[in-house]
Amino acid sequence: MKKAILICTCSFACPSMKDIDFAELSEKIRLEIPEASYMVLHPRICERNGEEMMADLLKEGVIYYTIACKPEKQEKLLRDGFQKAGVIMERDKNWVPISVQFKNTDQVFEEIERALKNGGE
Amino acid sequence: MASNSYMGIPREKIPWYPAVDENACTKCSTCLDFCANDVFEQGEGSVEVVRPYNCVVGCSSCQNVCPSGAIRFPDMRQFVETLKKLREEYRNK
């Protein structure tokens, strides 16, 4: 199954994400995680503009790794985007949430790397 | 990297944070659990906004999860205009 990474940067303004350099993180993912077919950086996936992107982008047959706030929060905030895309959101099947809160760039990168190398196909 | 400024404007100059209607608040703590940035604390009569400038500019997700509709944010259209003026003001500082 194809693997895609959706990164929500929370407008680069969330205090809980202050230790993450999103530019460095995305470039490391691009260069060092070939398992990811592609990656999208968005300032606020959970809001209207992000949901519209999800509606256009999401499809069956892809595992989406969402890099954002804590999983329980993501589940509430991203549900509408999946729904607009007509894709059923199933945790650990086509949707793998990864929290970036209170972590630094290296910690987040390692977690994403581990998830993509071990999870899914 | 996140800092205490947003688009070049000091965070404390940006009027974006929640307000809690103490008559509507049931003190259920949903917002406290939801917000990672410790914006809220449980007060005597209702939840209180104690660290307003920890609120992520433009984020109003807590409003959506409050079961009693007690949380309000500034009007987004007006806020965008305010932000434009602030950006202009701080552009050359």
Short mmCIF file of C-alpha atoms in Angstrom, two decimals:
data_model
loop_
_atom_site.label_atom_id
_atom_site.label_comp_id
_atom_site.label_asym_id
_atom_site.label_seq_id
_atom_site.Cartn_x
_atom_site.Cartn_y
_atom_site.Cartn_z
CA MET A 1 0.00 0.00 0.00
CA LYS A 2 1.19 3.48 -0.81
CA LYS A 3 2.23 5.57 2.20
CA ALA A 4 1.73 9.33 2.40
CA ILE A 5 2.63 11.82 5.10
CA LEU A 6 0.43 14.77 5.98
CA ILE A 7 2.13 17.24 8.29
CA CYS A 8 0.09 19.85 10.12
CA THR A 9 2.38 22.62 11.34
CA CYS A 10 -0.32 24.36 13.41
CA SER A 11 0.68 27.60 11.64
CA PHE A 12 4.21 27.22 13.02
CA ALA A 13 2.78 28.92 16.08
CA CYS A 14 1.89 26.24 18.59
CA PRO A 15 3.94 26.48 21.81
CA SER A 16 3.80 22.70 22.15
CA MET A 17 5.67 22.39 18.83
CA LYS A 18 8.27 25.07 19.47
CA ASP A 19 11.20 22.65 19.31
CA ILE A 20 10.39 21.37 15.85
CA ASP A 21 12.04 22.78 12.76
CA PHE A 22 9.47 21.83 10.15
CA ALA A 23 11.72 22.78 7.23
CA GLU A 24 14.44 20.44 8.45
CA LEU A 25 11.96 17.72 9.32
CA SER A 26 10.32 17.71 5.89
CA GLU A 27 13.65 17.67 4.08
CA LYS A 28 14.91 14.79 6.22
CA ILE A 29 11.75 12.85 5.45
CA ARG A 30 12.15 13.50 1.73
CA LEU A 31 15.77 12.41 1.71
CA GLU A 32 15.81 9.61 4.26
CA ILE A 33 12.43 7.89 4.23
CA PRO A 34 11.90 6.44 0.76
CA GLU A 35 8.90 4.49 2.06
CA ALA A 36 6.93 7.73 1.91
CA SER A 37 5.49 8.21 -1.57
CA TYR A 38 4.97 11.88 -0.90
CA MET A 39 4.47 14.41 1.84
CA VAL A 40 2.33 17.49 2.29
CA LEU A 41 2.94 20.32 4.71
CA HIS A 42 -0.11 22.34 5.63
CA PRO A 43 -0.49 25.08 8.24
CA ARG A 44 -3.85 23.87 9.52
CA ILE A 45 -5.19 20.61 8.13
CA CYS A 46 -8.05 20.63 10.64
CA GLU A 47 -9.65 23.80 9.31
CA ARG A 48 -11.70 24.47 6.20
CA ASN A 49 -8.76 25.02 3.89
CA GLY A 50 -7.12 21.82 5.07
CA GLU A 51 -10.32 19.84 4.82
CA GLU A 52 -10.72 20.99 1.22
CA MET A 53 -7.22 19.74 0.52
CA MET A 54 -8.06 16.40 2.11
CA ALA A 55 -11.25 16.19 0.07
CA ASP A 56 -9.21 16.53 -3.12
CA LEU A 57 -6.28 14.41 -2.04
CA LEU A 58 -7.42 11.44 0.01
CA LYS A 59 -8.31 8.18 -1.63
CA GLU A 60 -8.62 4.49 -0.88
CA GLY A 61 -5.51 2.34 -1.05
CA VAL A 62 -3.21 4.79 0.72
CA ILE A 63 -2.06 4.84 4.34
CA TYR A 64 -2.02 8.39 5.64
CA TYR A 65 0.43 9.20 8.42
CA THR A 66 -0.77 12.42 9.98
CA ILE A 67 1.88 14.35 11.86
CA ALA A 68 0.10 16.74 14.18
CA CYS A 69 -1.29 17.14 17.68
CA LYS A 70 -2.17 14.25 19.98
CA PRO A 71 -4.00 11.34 18.32
CA GLU A 72 -7.25 11.75 20.27
CA LYS A 73 -7.39 15.35 19.14
CA GLN A 74 -6.52 14.47 15.57
CA GLU A 75 -9.29 11.92 15.52
CA LYS A 76 -11.86 14.61 16.25
CA LEU A 77 -10.31 17.28 14.05
CA LEU A 78 -9.51 15.26 10.94
CA ARG A 79 -12.68 13.21 10.76
CA ASP A 80 -14.48 15.76 8.61
CA GLY A 81 -11.64 15.87 6.09
CA PHE A 82 -11.75 12.11 5.60
CA GLN A 83 -15.50 12.27 5.35
CA LYS A 84 -15.37 14.98 2.69
CA ALA A 85 -12.98 12.80 0.72
CA GLY A 86 -15.36 9.85 0.99
CA VAL A 87 -12.69 7.74 2.68
CA ILE A 88 -13.43 5.80 5.86
CA MET A 89 -10.92 6.77 8.54
CA GLU A 90 -9.64 3.58 10.16
CA ARG A 91 -6.88 3.93 12.70
CA ASP A 92 -3.80 1.80 11.96
CA LYS A 93 -5.34 0.66 8.67
CA ASN A 94 -5.41 3.70 6.44
CA TRP A 95 -4.73 6.30 9.11
CA VAL A 96 -1.76 6.43 11.50
CA PRO A 97 -1.65 9.47 13.77
CA ILE A 98 1.71 10.62 15.13
CA SER A 99 1.87 13.30 17.79
CA VAL A 100 4.51 15.99 17.57
CA GLN A 101 3.58 17.77 20.74
CA PHE A 102 6.40 18.45 23.18
CA LYS A 103 8.99 16.74 20.98
CA ASN A 104 11.95 18.02 19.03
CA THR A 105 12.80 17.56 15.36
CA ASP A 106 14.91 14.44 15.86
CA GLN A 107 12.37 12.75 18.09
CA VAL A 108 9.59 13.37 15.63
CA PHE A 109 11.69 12.22 12.70
CA GLU A 110 12.60 8.97 14.46
CA GLU A 111 8.99 8.29 15.28
CA ILE A 112 7.88 8.86 11.70
CA GLU A 113 10.72 6.73 10.37
CA ARG A 114 9.86 3.90 12.75
CA ALA A 115 6.18 4.06 11.86
CA LEU A 116 6.76 3.99 8.13
CA LYS A 117 9.38 1.28 8.17
CA ASN A 118 7.38 -0.98 10.48
CA GLY A 119 3.76 -0.14 9.76
CA GLY A 120 1.61 -1.14 6.81
CA GLU A 121 3.08 -3.11 3.98
CA MET B 1 10.29 27.00 14.54
CA ALA B 2 7.53 28.34 16.75
CA SER B 3 8.34 31.42 18.78
CA ASN B 4 6.54 34.10 20.73
CA SER B 5 5.78 36.01 17.56
CA TYR B 6 3.45 35.37 14.67
CA MET B 7 4.11 36.73 11.19
CA GLY B 8 6.60 39.13 12.73
CA ILE B 9 4.13 40.45 15.28
CA PRO B 10 4.79 39.95 19.01
CA ARG B 11 2.25 37.44 20.29
CA GLU B 12 1.12 39.72 23.11
CA LYS B 13 -0.03 42.29 20.55
CA ILE B 14 -2.39 39.86 18.84
CA PRO B 15 -5.90 39.78 20.29
CA TRP B 16 -6.64 36.14 19.62
CA TYR B 17 -7.62 33.92 22.53
CA PRO B 18 -10.78 32.31 23.85
CA ALA B 19 -13.33 33.80 26.19
CA VAL B 20 -15.37 31.55 28.46
CA ASP B 21 -18.99 32.34 29.22
CA GLU B 22 -19.09 31.51 32.89
CA ASN B 23 -22.87 31.09 32.86
CA ALA B 24 -22.68 28.49 30.12
CA CYS B 25 -19.56 26.67 31.34
CA THR B 26 -20.33 23.41 33.16
CA LYS B 27 -16.70 22.91 34.31
CA CYS B 28 -16.59 19.62 32.43
CA SER B 29 -12.85 20.09 31.68
CA THR B 30 -13.12 19.06 28.03
CA CYS B 31 -11.22 22.20 26.99
CA LEU B 32 -8.52 21.63 29.61
CA ASP B 33 -7.91 18.13 28.32
CA PHE B 34 -8.07 19.27 24.72
CA CYS B 35 -5.69 22.25 24.76
CA ALA B 36 -2.05 21.23 24.89
CA ASN B 37 -0.86 24.72 25.66
CA ASP B 38 -2.36 25.22 29.12
CA VAL B 39 -4.49 28.16 28.07
CA PHE B 40 -7.20 27.14 30.54
CA GLU B 41 -7.38 26.35 34.21
CA GLN B 42 -10.27 25.24 36.36
CA GLY B 43 -11.58 28.25 38.26
CA GLU B 44 -14.13 28.53 41.03
CA GLY B 45 -17.19 29.30 38.97
CA SER B 46 -16.06 28.20 35.54
CA VAL B 47 -13.00 27.33 33.51
CA GLU B 48 -10.77 30.39 33.19
CA VAL B 49 -8.44 31.61 30.48
CA VAL B 50 -5.19 32.03 32.40
CA ARG B 51 -2.55 31.99 29.67
CA PRO B 52 -4.24 33.68 26.69
CA TYR B 53 -1.06 34.20 24.70
CA ASN B 54 -0.32 30.48 24.71
CA CYS B 55 -3.31 30.15 22.39
CA VAL B 56 -2.29 29.38 18.82
CA VAL B 57 -3.21 32.36 16.66
CA GLY B 58 -6.23 31.49 14.54
CA CYS B 59 -6.94 28.20 16.31
CA SER B 60 -10.45 27.79 17.69
CA SER B 61 -10.62 24.02 17.97
CA CYS B 62 -11.54 24.11 21.67
CA GLN B 63 -14.69 25.97 20.72
CA ASN B 64 -15.70 23.05 18.54
CA VAL B 65 -15.27 20.48 21.27
CA CYS B 66 -16.90 22.42 24.12
CA PRO B 67 -20.16 20.52 24.73
CA SER B 68 -21.95 23.52 26.21
CA GLY B 69 -20.93 26.13 23.67
CA ALA B 70 -19.30 28.26 26.36
CA ILE B 71 -16.18 29.21 24.41
CA ARG B 72 -16.06 32.16 22.03
CA PHE B 73 -13.35 33.60 19.78
CA PRO B 74 -13.10 36.90 17.90
CA ASP B 75 -14.86 37.12 14.56
CA MET B 76 -12.40 35.71 12.01
CA ARG B 77 -13.15 38.26 9.30
CA GLN B 78 -12.54 41.18 11.62
CA PHE B 79 -9.51 39.45 13.03
CA VAL B 80 -7.93 39.12 9.59
CA GLU B 81 -8.29 42.88 9.16
CA THR B 82 -6.69 43.47 12.56
CA LEU B 83 -3.84 41.19 11.60
CA LYS B 84 -3.27 43.08 8.34
CA LYS B 85 -2.96 46.34 10.28
CA LEU B 86 -0.58 44.81 12.81
CA ARG B 87 1.59 43.35 10.06
CA GLU B 88 1.81 46.77 8.47
CA GLU B 89 2.70 48.32 11.82
CA TYR B 90 5.44 45.80 12.58
CA ARG B 91 6.77 45.35 9.05
CA ASN B 92 9.51 47.92 9.42
CA LYS B 93 10.21 47.63 13.11
#
